[in-house]
Coordinates of C-alpha atoms in Angstrom, one line a residue:
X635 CA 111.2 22.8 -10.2
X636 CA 113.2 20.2 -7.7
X637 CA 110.8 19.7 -4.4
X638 CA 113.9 20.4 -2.1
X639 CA 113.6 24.6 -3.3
X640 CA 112.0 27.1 -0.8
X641 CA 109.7 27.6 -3.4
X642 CA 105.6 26.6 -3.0
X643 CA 104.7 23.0 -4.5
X644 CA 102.5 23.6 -7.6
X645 CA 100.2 21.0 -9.2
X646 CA 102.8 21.7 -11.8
X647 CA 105.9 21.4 -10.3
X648 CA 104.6 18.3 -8.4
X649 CA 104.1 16.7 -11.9
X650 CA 107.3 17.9 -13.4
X651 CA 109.3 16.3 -10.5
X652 CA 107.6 12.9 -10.1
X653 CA 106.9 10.8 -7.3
X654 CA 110.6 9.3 -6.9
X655 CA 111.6 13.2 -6.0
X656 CA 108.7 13.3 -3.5
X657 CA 109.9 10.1 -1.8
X658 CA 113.4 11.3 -1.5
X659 CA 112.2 14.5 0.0
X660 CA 110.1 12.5 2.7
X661 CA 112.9 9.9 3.8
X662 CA 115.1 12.6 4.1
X663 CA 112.7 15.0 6.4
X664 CA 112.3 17.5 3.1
X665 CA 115.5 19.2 3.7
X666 CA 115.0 22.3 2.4
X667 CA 111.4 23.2 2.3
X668 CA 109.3 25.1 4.4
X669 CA 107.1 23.6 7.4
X670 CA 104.0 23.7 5.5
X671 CA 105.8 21.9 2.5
X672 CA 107.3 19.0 4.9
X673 CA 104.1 18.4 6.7
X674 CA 102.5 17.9 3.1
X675 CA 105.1 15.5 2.5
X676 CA 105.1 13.6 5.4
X677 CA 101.0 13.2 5.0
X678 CA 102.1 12.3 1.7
X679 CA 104.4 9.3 3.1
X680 CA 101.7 8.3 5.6
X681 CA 99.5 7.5 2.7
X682 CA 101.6 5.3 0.8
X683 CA 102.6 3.6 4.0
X684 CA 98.7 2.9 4.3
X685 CA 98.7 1.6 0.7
X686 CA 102.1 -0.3 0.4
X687 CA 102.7 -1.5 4.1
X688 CA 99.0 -2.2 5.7
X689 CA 99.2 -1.8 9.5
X690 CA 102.2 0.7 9.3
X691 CA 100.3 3.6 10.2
X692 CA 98.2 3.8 12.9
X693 CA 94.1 4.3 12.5
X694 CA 92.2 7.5 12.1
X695 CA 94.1 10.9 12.4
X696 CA 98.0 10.6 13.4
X697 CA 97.8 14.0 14.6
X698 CA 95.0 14.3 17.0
X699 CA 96.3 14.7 20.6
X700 CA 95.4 13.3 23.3
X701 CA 95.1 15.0 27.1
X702 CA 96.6 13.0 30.0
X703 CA 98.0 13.4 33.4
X704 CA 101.6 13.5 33.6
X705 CA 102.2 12.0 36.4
X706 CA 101.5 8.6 33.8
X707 CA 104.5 9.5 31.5
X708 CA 106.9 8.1 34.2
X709 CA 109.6 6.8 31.4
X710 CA 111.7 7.7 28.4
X711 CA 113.1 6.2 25.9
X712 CA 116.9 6.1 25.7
X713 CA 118.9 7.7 22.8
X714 CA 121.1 6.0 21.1
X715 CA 119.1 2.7 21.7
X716 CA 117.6 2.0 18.3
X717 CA 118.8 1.0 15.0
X718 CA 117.1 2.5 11.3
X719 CA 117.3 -0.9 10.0
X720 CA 115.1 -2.5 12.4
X721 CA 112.4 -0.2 12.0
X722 CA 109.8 2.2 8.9
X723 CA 109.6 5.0 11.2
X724 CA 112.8 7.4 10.6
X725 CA 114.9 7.9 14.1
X726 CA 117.1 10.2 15.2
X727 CA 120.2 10.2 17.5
X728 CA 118.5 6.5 18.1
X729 CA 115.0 7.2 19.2
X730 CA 112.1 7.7 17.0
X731 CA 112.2 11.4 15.2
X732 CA 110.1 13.7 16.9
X733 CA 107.7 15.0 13.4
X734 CA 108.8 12.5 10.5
X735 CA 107.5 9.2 13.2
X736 CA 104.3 10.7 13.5
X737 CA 101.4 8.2 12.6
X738 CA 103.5 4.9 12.9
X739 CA 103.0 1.6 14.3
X740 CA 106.1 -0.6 15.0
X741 CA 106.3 -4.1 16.7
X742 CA 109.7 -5.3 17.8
X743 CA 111.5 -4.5 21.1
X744 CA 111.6 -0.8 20.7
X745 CA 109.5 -0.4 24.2
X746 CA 112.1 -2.2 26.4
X747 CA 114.9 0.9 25.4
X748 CA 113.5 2.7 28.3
X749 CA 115.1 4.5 31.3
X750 CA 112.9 5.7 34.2
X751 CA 111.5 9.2 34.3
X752 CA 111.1 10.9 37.8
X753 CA 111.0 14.5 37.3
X754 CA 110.2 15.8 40.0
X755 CA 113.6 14.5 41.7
X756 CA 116.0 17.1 39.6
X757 CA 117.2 20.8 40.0
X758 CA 115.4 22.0 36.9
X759 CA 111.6 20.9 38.7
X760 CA 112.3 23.3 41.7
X761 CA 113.9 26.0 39.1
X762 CA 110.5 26.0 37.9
X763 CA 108.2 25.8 40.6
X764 CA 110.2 28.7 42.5
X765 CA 110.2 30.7 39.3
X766 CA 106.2 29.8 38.4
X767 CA 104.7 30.0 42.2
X768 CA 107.6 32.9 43.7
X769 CA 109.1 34.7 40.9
X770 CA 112.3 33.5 41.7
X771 CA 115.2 34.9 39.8
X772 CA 116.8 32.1 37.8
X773 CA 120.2 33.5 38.7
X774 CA 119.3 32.4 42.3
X775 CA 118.4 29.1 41.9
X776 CA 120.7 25.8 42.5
X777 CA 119.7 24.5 38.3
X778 CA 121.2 27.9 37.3
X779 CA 124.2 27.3 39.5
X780 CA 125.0 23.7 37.9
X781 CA 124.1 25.0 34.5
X782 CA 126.9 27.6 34.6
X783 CA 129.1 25.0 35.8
X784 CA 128.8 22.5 32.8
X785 CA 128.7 25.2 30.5
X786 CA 132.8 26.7 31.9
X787 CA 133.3 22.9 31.5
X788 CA 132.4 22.7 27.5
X789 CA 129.3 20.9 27.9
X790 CA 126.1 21.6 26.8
X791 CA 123.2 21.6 29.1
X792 CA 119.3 22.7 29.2
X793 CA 118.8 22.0 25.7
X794 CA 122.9 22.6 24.1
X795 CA 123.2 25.9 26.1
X796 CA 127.2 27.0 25.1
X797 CA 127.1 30.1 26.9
X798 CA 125.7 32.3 28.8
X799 CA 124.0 33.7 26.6
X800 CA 122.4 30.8 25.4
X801 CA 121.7 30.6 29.4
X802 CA 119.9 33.7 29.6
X803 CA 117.9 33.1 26.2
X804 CA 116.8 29.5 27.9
X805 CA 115.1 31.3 31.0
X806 CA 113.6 33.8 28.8
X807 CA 112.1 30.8 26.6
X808 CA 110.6 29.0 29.9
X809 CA 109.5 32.4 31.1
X810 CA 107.7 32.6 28.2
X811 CA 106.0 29.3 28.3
X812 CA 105.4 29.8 32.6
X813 CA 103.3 33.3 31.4
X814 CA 101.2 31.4 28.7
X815 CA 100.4 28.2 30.6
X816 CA 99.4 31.2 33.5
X817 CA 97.2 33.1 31.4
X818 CA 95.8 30.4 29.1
X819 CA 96.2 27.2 31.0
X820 CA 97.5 24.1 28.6
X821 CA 96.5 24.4 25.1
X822 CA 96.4 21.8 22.0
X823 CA 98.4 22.7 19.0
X824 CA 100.7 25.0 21.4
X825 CA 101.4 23.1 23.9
X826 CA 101.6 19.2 23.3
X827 CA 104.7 16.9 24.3
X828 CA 105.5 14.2 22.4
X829 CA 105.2 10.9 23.4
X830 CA 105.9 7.1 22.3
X831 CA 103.0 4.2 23.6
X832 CA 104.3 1.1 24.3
X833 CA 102.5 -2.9 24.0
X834 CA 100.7 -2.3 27.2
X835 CA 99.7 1.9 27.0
X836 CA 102.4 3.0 28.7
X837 CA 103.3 6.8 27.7
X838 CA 106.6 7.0 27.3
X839 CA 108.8 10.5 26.5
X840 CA 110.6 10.9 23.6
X841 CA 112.8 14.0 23.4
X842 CA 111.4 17.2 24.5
X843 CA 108.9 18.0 26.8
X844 CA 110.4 17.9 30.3
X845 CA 109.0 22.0 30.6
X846 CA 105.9 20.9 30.0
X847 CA 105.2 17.9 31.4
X848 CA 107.3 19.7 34.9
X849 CA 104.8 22.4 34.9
X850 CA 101.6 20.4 34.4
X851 CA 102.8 18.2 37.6
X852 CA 103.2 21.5 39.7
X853 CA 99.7 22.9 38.8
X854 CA 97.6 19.7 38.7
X855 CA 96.6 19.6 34.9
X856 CA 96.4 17.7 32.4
X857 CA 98.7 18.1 29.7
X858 CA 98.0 18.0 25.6
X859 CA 100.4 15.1 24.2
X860 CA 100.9 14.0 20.6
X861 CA 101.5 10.0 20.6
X862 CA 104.3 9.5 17.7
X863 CA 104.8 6.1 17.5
X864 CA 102.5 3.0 18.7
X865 CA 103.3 -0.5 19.5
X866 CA 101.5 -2.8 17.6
X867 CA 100.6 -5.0 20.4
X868 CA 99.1 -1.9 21.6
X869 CA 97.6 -0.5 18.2
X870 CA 95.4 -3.7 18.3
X871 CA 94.2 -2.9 21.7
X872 CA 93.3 0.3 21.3
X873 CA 91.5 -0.3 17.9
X874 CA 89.4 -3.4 18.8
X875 CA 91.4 -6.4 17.1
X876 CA 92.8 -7.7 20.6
X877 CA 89.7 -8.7 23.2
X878 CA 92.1 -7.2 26.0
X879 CA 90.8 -4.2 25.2
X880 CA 88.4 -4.2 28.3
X881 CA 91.1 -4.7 30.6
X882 CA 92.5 -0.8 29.3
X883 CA 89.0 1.1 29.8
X884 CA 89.6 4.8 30.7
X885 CA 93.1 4.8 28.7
X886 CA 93.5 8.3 26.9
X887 CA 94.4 6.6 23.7
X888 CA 91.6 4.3 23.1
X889 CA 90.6 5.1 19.6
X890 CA 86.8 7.1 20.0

């Protein structure tokens, strides 16, 4: 039975299809399977990395979260800005991809592709602090306003909004996450942004997150955030190889 199938992976089928299918199915984010069955894959790829390219993959658990103020993730990486070739860790529209990076360590330039991030200077940050502190209605906000606009444009806004339906369905989605973070405060697993670390520990965004990160800055907490990809400079900080390790102490990321 061919890995890329809806169906579960069996010890048998697994055998049947041989390792060449597997790696196929990882390179190319297991296109077709289920998110259980990708995640088994990309733990899959993250082991041979270990094996067949030492110091690809970062050390201890690639998928343990760290909690950090936001106000620290204060850049982004720009899209567009990186080419496969020069890198292991599979990208998307140029930046590292958001799942299939997780776990990696790359040295290059990579950290330099970065724009800065100010947040708190756009529409969408006082959208969200009207809506979470006043119960503002979206409709009369000045972000709604310029949404619509782009939108009767052709463009595609606040996450490839094409209408206005997909308007509506993108307040009820930040509604959502406004009434959890209220009831439940910040939670691991449900609410982590992903991040990039460059040579030096700086968090850097990469793709989503702005909700999250927004709201964190307007309530004064910390914020769950899964580091994706590492810079090696930085990988040998954090895990004792480099003796500038002292010079970080208090850094998030600094391997326990």
């Amino acid at each position: 039975m061919p890995l890329r199938s809806k169906a579960p992976i069996s010890i048998a089928s697994f055998k049947d299809t041989g390792q060449r299918h597997v790696w196929s199915a990882t390179m190319s984010g297991g296109s077709g399977l289920g998110y259980i069955q990708k995640h088994i894959l990309y733990r899959l790829r993250l082991t041979w990395y270990r094996v067949t390219r030492p110091g690809s993959v970062t050390k201890g658990n690639p998928y343990r979260q760290i909690w950090v103020d936001p106000d620290t993730i204060n850049s982004t990486l720009r899209p567009n800005s990186l080419k496969q070739e020069d890198y292991l860790a599979p990208l998307r529209n140029g930046r590292f991809c958001k799942y299939r990076a997780i776990g990696m360590v790359e040295d290059g330039d990579w950290d330099t592709h970065v724009r800065p991030y100010a947040p708190r200077k756009g529409l969408l940050f006082k959208a969200l602090e009207d809506r979470y502190h006043n119960r503002k209605p979206w409709q009369e906000t000045e972000f709604y306003a310029s949404v619509v606009e782009k939108v009767e444009k052709g463009l595609r806004p606040w996450n490839d909004c094409r209408n206005h339906d997909d308007i509506l369905n993108r307040c009820e989605r930040a509604d959502r996450l406004i009434e959890s973070i209220k009831r439940d405060g910040f939670k691991e697993n449900a609410h982590p942004v992903v991040i990039c670390i460059g040579r030096q520990g700086e968090l850097m965004k990469s793709g989503n997150g702005q909700h999250r990160i927004m709201l964190g800055l307007m309530t004064g907490s910390k914020i769950p955030v899964l580091p994706i990809v590492r810079h090696k400079i930085w990988e040998d900080i954090r895990t004792g190889k480099s003796k500038d390790r002292s010079m970080y102490e208090g850094h998030p990321d600094l391997a326990p």
